[in-house]
Amino acid sequence: GAGVSQTPSNKVTEKGKYVELRCDPISGHTALYWYRQSLGQGPEFLIYFQGTGAADDSGLPNDRFFAVRPEGSVSTLKIQRTERGDSAVYLCASSLNRGQRSDTQYFGPGTRLTVL
Amino acid sequence: AQSVTQLGSHVSVSEGALVLLRCNYSSSVPPYLFWYVQYPNQGLQLLLKYTSAATLVKGINGFEAEFKKSETSFHLTKPSAHMSDAAEYFCAVRHNAGNMLTFGGGTRLMVKP
């Protein structure tokens, strides 16, 4: 079946601009996660949705970052007033979230954001 | 708080040699541990996971990992490396109080012919 998809695959923007990154999870997965992976590092957690609500947004670095999931499926990560330090690969993952800690997170290919 | 440490940011082996990628965890509760592989320009793919059912976990592509509580380790091994194993490998721990994963810094595996 179809995996997690993310669009665009690459995004180049200028400092100060606004960007939106989209994630389409696996059908039926109620949990959705956003991570950020800087060059040479492991992914870092940003935010987690259970259904339509953000269950944990403790990883968002500041108030320039915001994410929504209005219908409990597709999610959009929004970054305002982008800075060069925001350049990274943004990864989305989804899981069935049956309440089990062994639940597997399935990752998308990521969006590479470059802020000039 | 849970965390993982991967010793060795780069590991180089010859084709056919043993692969050993190290992961040590820190957790105040029984951990749930995962190994993911990332090929260039691709997302992370699950290799295997430890969920307390068995200490020796077998995964895809011939990889396996052994959970050792006394050593707080979850090292990844493969008896014989293939050229196609060249990739970045990440160890991760599932948080007890949340659903997010905390990843190690990753180990880049290089396989020499």
PDB file of C-alpha atoms in Angstrom:
ATOM      1  CA  GLY A   1       0.000   0.000   0.000  1.00  0.00           C
ATOM      2  CA  ALA A   2       0.931   3.653  -0.182  1.00  0.00           C
ATOM      3  CA  GLY A   3       3.389   4.907   2.378  1.00  0.00           C
ATOM      4  CA  VAL A   4       3.746   8.319   3.966  1.00  0.00           C
ATOM      5  CA  SER A   5       4.132  11.012   1.347  1.00  0.00           C
ATOM      6  CA  GLN A   6       5.531  14.497   1.743  1.00  0.00           C
ATOM      7  CA  THR A   7       5.442  17.487  -0.549  1.00  0.00           C
ATOM      8  CA  PRO A   8       7.399  19.241  -1.801  1.00  0.00           C
ATOM      9  CA  SER A   9      10.498  17.068  -1.788  1.00  0.00           C
ATOM     10  CA  ASN A  10      12.659  20.183  -1.928  1.00  0.00           C
ATOM     11  CA  LYS A  11      11.894  23.767  -0.978  1.00  0.00           C
ATOM     12  CA  VAL A  12      14.218  26.708  -1.404  1.00  0.00           C
ATOM     13  CA  THR A  13      13.145  29.987   0.117  1.00  0.00           C
ATOM     14  CA  GLU A  14      14.583  33.287   1.177  1.00  0.00           C
ATOM     15  CA  LYS A  15      15.155  34.411   4.728  1.00  0.00           C
ATOM     16  CA  GLY A  16      12.019  35.953   6.173  1.00  0.00           C
ATOM     17  CA  LYS A  17       9.586  34.123   3.912  1.00  0.00           C
ATOM     18  CA  TYR A  18       6.716  31.841   4.959  1.00  0.00           C
ATOM     19  CA  VAL A  19       6.670  28.144   4.003  1.00  0.00           C
ATOM     20  CA  GLU A  20       4.253  25.262   4.276  1.00  0.00           C
ATOM     21  CA  LEU A  21       5.271  21.617   4.245  1.00  0.00           C
ATOM     22  CA  ARG A  22       2.669  18.922   3.688  1.00  0.00           C
ATOM     23  CA  CYS A  23       2.428  15.375   4.994  1.00  0.00           C
ATOM     24  CA  ASP A  24      -0.016  12.703   3.865  1.00  0.00           C
ATOM     25  CA  PRO A  25       0.046   9.776   6.309  1.00  0.00           C
ATOM     26  CA  ILE A  26      -0.744   6.140   5.717  1.00  0.00           C
ATOM     27  CA  SER A  27      -4.489   5.635   5.459  1.00  0.00           C
ATOM     28  CA  GLY A  28      -5.998   4.695   8.808  1.00  0.00           C
ATOM     29  CA  HIS A  29      -3.096   5.910  10.905  1.00  0.00           C
ATOM     30  CA  THR A  30      -4.384   8.138  13.661  1.00  0.00           C
ATOM     31  CA  ALA A  31      -1.012   9.307  14.968  1.00  0.00           C
ATOM     32  CA  LEU A  32       1.199  11.700  13.018  1.00  0.00           C
ATOM     33  CA  TYR A  33       4.626  13.047  13.936  1.00  0.00           C
ATOM     34  CA  TRP A  34       6.918  15.738  12.624  1.00  0.00           C
ATOM     35  CA  TYR A  35      10.688  15.529  13.103  1.00  0.00           C
ATOM     36  CA  ARG A  36      13.533  17.736  11.913  1.00  0.00           C
ATOM     37  CA  GLN A  37      16.877  16.327  10.794  1.00  0.00           C
ATOM     38  CA  SER A  38      19.802  18.686  10.513  1.00  0.00           C
ATOM     39  CA  LEU A  39      22.850  17.730   8.494  1.00  0.00           C
ATOM     40  CA  GLY A  40      24.828  14.958  10.144  1.00  0.00           C
ATOM     41  CA  GLN A  41      22.400  14.495  13.020  1.00  0.00           C
ATOM     42  CA  GLY A  42      19.567  12.218  14.012  1.00  0.00           C
ATOM     43  CA  PRO A  43      15.960  13.336  13.675  1.00  0.00           C
ATOM     44  CA  GLU A  44      14.601  15.541  16.461  1.00  0.00           C
ATOM     45  CA  PHE A  45      10.978  15.489  17.513  1.00  0.00           C
ATOM     46  CA  LEU A  46       8.847  18.553  16.791  1.00  0.00           C
ATOM     47  CA  ILE A  47       5.176  17.737  17.293  1.00  0.00           C
ATOM     48  CA  TYR A  48       2.780  14.798  17.611  1.00  0.00           C
ATOM     49  CA  PHE A  49      -0.875  14.635  16.601  1.00  0.00           C
ATOM     50  CA  GLN A  50      -3.444  12.172  17.799  1.00  0.00           C
ATOM     51  CA  GLY A  51      -6.352  12.632  15.437  1.00  0.00           C
ATOM     52  CA  THR A  52      -6.933  16.331  14.837  1.00  0.00           C
ATOM     53  CA  GLY A  53      -5.337  17.612  18.011  1.00  0.00           C
ATOM     54  CA  ALA A  54      -1.722  18.271  18.833  1.00  0.00           C
ATOM     55  CA  ALA A  55      -1.054  15.903  21.720  1.00  0.00           C
ATOM     56  CA  ASP A  56       2.499  17.105  22.254  1.00  0.00           C
ATOM     57  CA  ASP A  57       4.141  20.144  20.692  1.00  0.00           C
ATOM     58  CA  SER A  58       7.037  20.340  23.115  1.00  0.00           C
ATOM     59  CA  GLY A  59       9.605  19.982  20.349  1.00  0.00           C
ATOM     60  CA  LEU A  60       8.626  23.062  18.365  1.00  0.00           C
ATOM     61  CA  PRO A  61      11.629  25.387  18.679  1.00  0.00           C
ATOM     62  CA  ASN A  62       9.697  28.672  18.866  1.00  0.00           C
ATOM     63  CA  ASP A  63       6.432  30.339  17.924  1.00  0.00           C
ATOM     64  CA  ARG A  64       7.451  30.686  14.288  1.00  0.00           C
ATOM     65  CA  PHE A  65       6.635  27.010  13.905  1.00  0.00           C
ATOM     66  CA  PHE A  66       3.060  25.798  13.797  1.00  0.00           C
ATOM     67  CA  ALA A  67       1.356  22.650  12.549  1.00  0.00           C
ATOM     68  CA  VAL A  68      -2.219  21.653  11.846  1.00  0.00           C
ATOM     69  CA  ARG A  69      -4.157  18.528  11.041  1.00  0.00           C
ATOM     70  CA  PRO A  70      -7.731  19.763  10.600  1.00  0.00           C
ATOM     71  CA  GLU A  71      -9.389  16.557   9.446  1.00  0.00           C
ATOM     72  CA  GLY A  72      -7.198  14.037  11.197  1.00  0.00           C
ATOM     73  CA  SER A  73      -5.379  12.987   8.064  1.00  0.00           C
ATOM     74  CA  VAL A  74      -3.148  15.394   6.108  1.00  0.00           C
ATOM     75  CA  SER A  75      -0.948  17.668   8.189  1.00  0.00           C
ATOM     76  CA  THR A  76       0.778  20.919   7.313  1.00  0.00           C
ATOM     77  CA  LEU A  77       3.851  22.266   9.069  1.00  0.00           C
ATOM     78  CA  LYS A  78       4.033  26.029   8.796  1.00  0.00           C
ATOM     79  CA  ILE A  79       7.130  28.123   9.356  1.00  0.00           C
ATOM     80  CA  GLN A  80       6.913  31.889   9.519  1.00  0.00           C
ATOM     81  CA  ARG A  81       9.757  34.375   8.999  1.00  0.00           C
ATOM     82  CA  THR A  82      12.172  31.610   8.025  1.00  0.00           C
ATOM     83  CA  GLU A  83      15.769  31.819   9.187  1.00  0.00           C
ATOM     84  CA  ARG A  84      18.879  30.192   7.762  1.00  0.00           C
ATOM     85  CA  GLY A  85      19.014  27.964  10.822  1.00  0.00           C
ATOM     86  CA  ASP A  86      15.683  26.420   9.797  1.00  0.00           C
ATOM     87  CA  SER A  87      17.424  24.692   6.893  1.00  0.00           C
ATOM     88  CA  ALA A  88      17.034  20.946   7.439  1.00  0.00           C
ATOM     89  CA  VAL A  89      15.131  17.894   6.273  1.00  0.00           C
ATOM     90  CA  TYR A  90      11.655  17.805   7.763  1.00  0.00           C
ATOM     91  CA  LEU A  91      10.402  14.274   8.261  1.00  0.00           C
ATOM     92  CA  CYS A  92       6.851  13.143   8.816  1.00  0.00           C
ATOM     93  CA  ALA A  93       5.854   9.799  10.301  1.00  0.00           C
ATOM     94  CA  SER A  94       2.580   8.086  11.067  1.00  0.00           C
ATOM     95  CA  SER A  95       1.490   5.128  13.152  1.00  0.00           C
ATOM     96  CA  LEU A  96      -1.667   3.220  13.976  1.00  0.00           C
ATOM     97  CA  ASN A  97      -1.324   4.275  17.616  1.00  0.00           C
ATOM     98  CA  ARG A  98      -3.290   1.489  19.190  1.00  0.00           C
ATOM     99  CA  GLY A  99      -2.006   2.603  22.573  1.00  0.00           C
ATOM    100  CA  GLN A 100       0.988   0.314  22.426  1.00  0.00           C
ATOM    101  CA  ARG A 101       4.508   1.621  22.962  1.00  0.00           C
ATOM    102  CA  SER A 102       5.727  -0.888  20.414  1.00  0.00           C
ATOM    103  CA  ASP A 103       3.721   0.886  17.711  1.00  0.00           C
ATOM    104  CA  THR A 104       5.923   1.371  14.652  1.00  0.00           C
ATOM    105  CA  GLN A 105       6.338   4.819  13.157  1.00  0.00           C
ATOM    106  CA  TYR A 106       6.534   4.824   9.364  1.00  0.00           C
ATOM    107  CA  PHE A 107       8.495   7.685   7.879  1.00  0.00           C
ATOM    108  CA  GLY A 108       8.061   9.646   4.705  1.00  0.00           C
ATOM    109  CA  PRO A 109      10.957  10.643   2.418  1.00  0.00           C
ATOM    110  CA  GLY A 110      11.151  14.119   3.926  1.00  0.00           C
ATOM    111  CA  THR A 111      11.153  17.689   2.634  1.00  0.00           C
ATOM    112  CA  ARG A 112      14.548  19.321   2.301  1.00  0.00           C
ATOM    113  CA  LEU A 113      14.162  22.984   3.249  1.00  0.00           C
ATOM    114  CA  THR A 114      16.898  25.424   2.299  1.00  0.00           C
ATOM    115  CA  VAL A 115      16.695  28.992   3.542  1.00  0.00           C
ATOM    116  CA  LEU A 116      18.975  31.355   1.646  1.00  0.00           C
TER     117      LEU A 116
ATOM    118  CA  ALA B   1      14.401  11.117  30.375  1.00  0.00           C
ATOM    119  CA  GLN B   2      15.256   8.534  27.797  1.00  0.00           C
ATOM    120  CA  SER B   3      18.255   8.942  25.494  1.00  0.00           C
ATOM    121  CA  VAL B   4      20.475   6.908  23.185  1.00  0.00           C
ATOM    122  CA  THR B   5      24.136   7.165  22.302  1.00  0.00           C
ATOM    123  CA  GLN B   6      25.635   5.688  19.176  1.00  0.00           C
ATOM    124  CA  LEU B   7      29.371   5.157  19.427  1.00  0.00           C
ATOM    125  CA  GLY B   8      31.156   5.774  16.167  1.00  0.00           C
ATOM    126  CA  SER B   9      29.693   8.196  13.664  1.00  0.00           C
ATOM    127  CA  HIS B  10      31.401   6.264  10.863  1.00  0.00           C
ATOM    128  CA  VAL B  11      32.071   2.542  10.574  1.00  0.00           C
ATOM    129  CA  SER B  12      33.874   0.950   7.647  1.00  0.00           C
ATOM    130  CA  VAL B  13      33.892  -2.789   6.959  1.00  0.00           C
ATOM    131  CA  SER B  14      34.886  -4.986   4.069  1.00  0.00           C
ATOM    132  CA  GLU B  15      32.254  -6.825   2.090  1.00  0.00           C
ATOM    133  CA  GLY B  16      31.583 -10.155   3.817  1.00  0.00           C
ATOM    134  CA  ALA B  17      32.836  -8.959   7.193  1.00  0.00           C
ATOM    135  CA  LEU B  18      30.858  -8.710  10.413  1.00  0.00           C
ATOM    136  CA  VAL B  19      28.873  -5.526  10.941  1.00  0.00           C
ATOM    137  CA  LEU B  20      28.618  -4.182  14.504  1.00  0.00           C
ATOM    138  CA  LEU B  21      26.916  -0.860  15.183  1.00  0.00           C
ATOM    139  CA  ARG B  22      26.759   0.209  18.802  1.00  0.00           C
ATOM    140  CA  CYS B  23      23.850   1.740  20.687  1.00  0.00           C
ATOM    141  CA  ASN B  24      23.596   2.436  24.399  1.00  0.00           C
ATOM    142  CA  TYR B  25      20.447   3.749  25.999  1.00  0.00           C
ATOM    143  CA  SER B  26      19.477   5.564  29.134  1.00  0.00           C
ATOM    144  CA  SER B  27      16.033   4.955  30.530  1.00  0.00           C
ATOM    145  CA  SER B  28      14.441   4.865  33.950  1.00  0.00           C
ATOM    146  CA  VAL B  29      11.847   2.371  32.761  1.00  0.00           C
ATOM    147  CA  PRO B  30      12.032  -0.697  30.522  1.00  0.00           C
ATOM    148  CA  PRO B  31      12.786   0.823  27.141  1.00  0.00           C
ATOM    149  CA  TYR B  32      11.269   0.242  23.749  1.00  0.00           C
ATOM    150  CA  LEU B  33      14.157   0.412  21.273  1.00  0.00           C
ATOM    151  CA  PHE B  34      14.266   0.691  17.516  1.00  0.00           C
ATOM    152  CA  TRP B  35      16.842   0.556  14.739  1.00  0.00           C
ATOM    153  CA  TYR B  36      16.128   2.456  11.533  1.00  0.00           C
ATOM    154  CA  VAL B  37      18.137   2.616   8.304  1.00  0.00           C
ATOM    155  CA  GLN B  38      18.279   5.629   6.008  1.00  0.00           C
ATOM    156  CA  TYR B  39      19.490   5.299   2.439  1.00  0.00           C
ATOM    157  CA  PRO B  40      20.618   8.462   0.617  1.00  0.00           C
ATOM    158  CA  ASN B  41      17.745  10.827  -0.109  1.00  0.00           C
ATOM    159  CA  GLN B  42      15.202   8.450   1.399  1.00  0.00           C
ATOM    160  CA  GLY B  43      13.158   8.315   4.580  1.00  0.00           C
ATOM    161  CA  LEU B  44      13.855   6.103   7.542  1.00  0.00           C
ATOM    162  CA  GLN B  45      12.990   2.426   7.270  1.00  0.00           C
ATOM    163  CA  LEU B  46      12.459   0.233  10.315  1.00  0.00           C
ATOM    164  CA  LEU B  47      15.007  -2.575  10.622  1.00  0.00           C
ATOM    165  CA  LEU B  48      13.834  -4.044  13.912  1.00  0.00           C
ATOM    166  CA  LYS B  49      12.423  -3.198  17.318  1.00  0.00           C
ATOM    167  CA  TYR B  50      12.722  -4.436  20.887  1.00  0.00           C
ATOM    168  CA  THR B  51       9.452  -4.671  22.774  1.00  0.00           C
ATOM    169  CA  SER B  52      10.496  -6.853  25.722  1.00  0.00           C
ATOM    170  CA  ALA B  53       9.186 -10.064  24.183  1.00  0.00           C
ATOM    171  CA  ALA B  54      12.652 -11.466  23.429  1.00  0.00           C
ATOM    172  CA  THR B  55      16.140 -10.117  24.004  1.00  0.00           C
ATOM    173  CA  LEU B  56      17.444 -11.207  20.601  1.00  0.00           C
ATOM    174  CA  VAL B  57      15.522  -9.469  17.874  1.00  0.00           C
ATOM    175  CA  LYS B  58      15.753 -10.389  14.217  1.00  0.00           C
ATOM    176  CA  GLY B  59      15.024  -7.800  11.585  1.00  0.00           C
ATOM    177  CA  ILE B  60      15.028  -7.342   7.861  1.00  0.00           C
ATOM    178  CA  ASN B  61      18.006  -7.776   5.522  1.00  0.00           C
ATOM    179  CA  GLY B  62      19.756 -10.200   7.886  1.00  0.00           C
ATOM    180  CA  PHE B  63      20.225  -7.729  10.726  1.00  0.00           C
ATOM    181  CA  GLU B  64      19.650  -8.561  14.373  1.00  0.00           C
ATOM    182  CA  ALA B  65      20.124  -6.834  17.704  1.00  0.00           C
ATOM    183  CA  GLU B  66      20.474  -8.051  21.254  1.00  0.00           C
ATOM    184  CA  PHE B  67      19.022  -6.205  24.224  1.00  0.00           C
ATOM    185  CA  LYS B  68      21.376  -6.368  27.213  1.00  0.00           C
ATOM    186  CA  LYS B  69      19.913  -4.729  30.276  1.00  0.00           C
ATOM    187  CA  SER B  70      23.088  -5.116  32.340  1.00  0.00           C
ATOM    188  CA  GLU B  71      25.043  -3.187  29.715  1.00  0.00           C
ATOM    189  CA  THR B  72      22.157  -0.852  28.717  1.00  0.00           C
ATOM    190  CA  SER B  73      22.977  -1.743  25.136  1.00  0.00           C
ATOM    191  CA  PHE B  74      21.128  -2.651  21.964  1.00  0.00           C
ATOM    192  CA  HIS B  75      23.877  -3.225  19.403  1.00  0.00           C
ATOM    193  CA  LEU B  76      23.027  -4.010  15.787  1.00  0.00           C
ATOM    194  CA  THR B  77      24.850  -6.825  14.002  1.00  0.00           C
ATOM    195  CA  LYS B  78      24.964  -8.603  10.677  1.00  0.00           C
ATOM    196  CA  PRO B  79      27.238 -11.599  10.059  1.00  0.00           C
ATOM    197  CA  SER B  80      28.260 -10.661   6.529  1.00  0.00           C
ATOM    198  CA  ALA B  81      28.149  -7.173   5.064  1.00  0.00           C
ATOM    199  CA  HIS B  82      26.866  -6.501   1.556  1.00  0.00           C
ATOM    200  CA  MET B  83      27.601  -3.466  -0.546  1.00  0.00           C
ATOM    201  CA  SER B  84      23.889  -2.649  -0.400  1.00  0.00           C
ATOM    202  CA  ASP B  85      24.123  -2.237   3.392  1.00  0.00           C
ATOM    203  CA  ALA B  86      25.963   1.064   2.986  1.00  0.00           C
ATOM    204  CA  ALA B  87      23.660   3.611   4.610  1.00  0.00           C
ATOM    205  CA  GLU B  88      23.069   5.625   7.780  1.00  0.00           C
ATOM    206  CA  TYR B  89      21.744   3.708  10.782  1.00  0.00           C
ATOM    207  CA  PHE B  90      19.848   5.237  13.667  1.00  0.00           C
ATOM    208  CA  CYS B  91      19.051   3.819  17.065  1.00  0.00           C
ATOM    209  CA  ALA B  92      15.986   5.260  18.814  1.00  0.00           C
ATOM    210  CA  VAL B  93      14.150   4.926  22.114  1.00  0.00           C
ATOM    211  CA  ARG B  94      10.426   5.394  22.587  1.00  0.00           C
ATOM    212  CA  HIS B  95       9.499   7.763  25.370  1.00  0.00           C
ATOM    213  CA  ASN B  96       7.566   6.362  28.257  1.00  0.00           C
ATOM    214  CA  ALA B  97       5.485   9.472  28.813  1.00  0.00           C
ATOM    215  CA  GLY B  98       4.852  10.207  25.181  1.00  0.00           C
ATOM    216  CA  ASN B  99       4.884   8.636  21.804  1.00  0.00           C
ATOM    217  CA  MET B 100       7.839  10.406  20.274  1.00  0.00           C
ATOM    218  CA  LEU B 101      11.150   8.771  19.472  1.00  0.00           C
ATOM    219  CA  THR B 102      14.510  10.081  20.600  1.00  0.00           C
ATOM    220  CA  PHE B 103      17.220   9.231  18.088  1.00  0.00           C
ATOM    221  CA  GLY B 104      20.929   8.799  18.404  1.00  0.00           C
ATOM    222  CA  GLY B 105      23.274  10.768  16.205  1.00  0.00           C
ATOM    223  CA  GLY B 106      23.493   8.009  13.637  1.00  0.00           C
ATOM    224  CA  THR B 107      26.284   5.796  12.304  1.00  0.00           C
ATOM    225  CA  ARG B 108      27.273   5.867   8.667  1.00  0.00           C
ATOM    226  CA  LEU B 109      28.191   2.389   7.499  1.00  0.00           C
ATOM    227  CA  MET B 110      30.611   2.124   4.586  1.00  0.00           C
ATOM    228  CA  VAL B 111      31.231  -1.222   2.898  1.00  0.00           C
ATOM    229  CA  LYS B 112      34.451  -1.698   0.976  1.00  0.00           C
ATOM    230  CA  PRO B 113      34.655  -4.183  -1.897  1.00  0.00           C
TER     231      PRO B 113
END
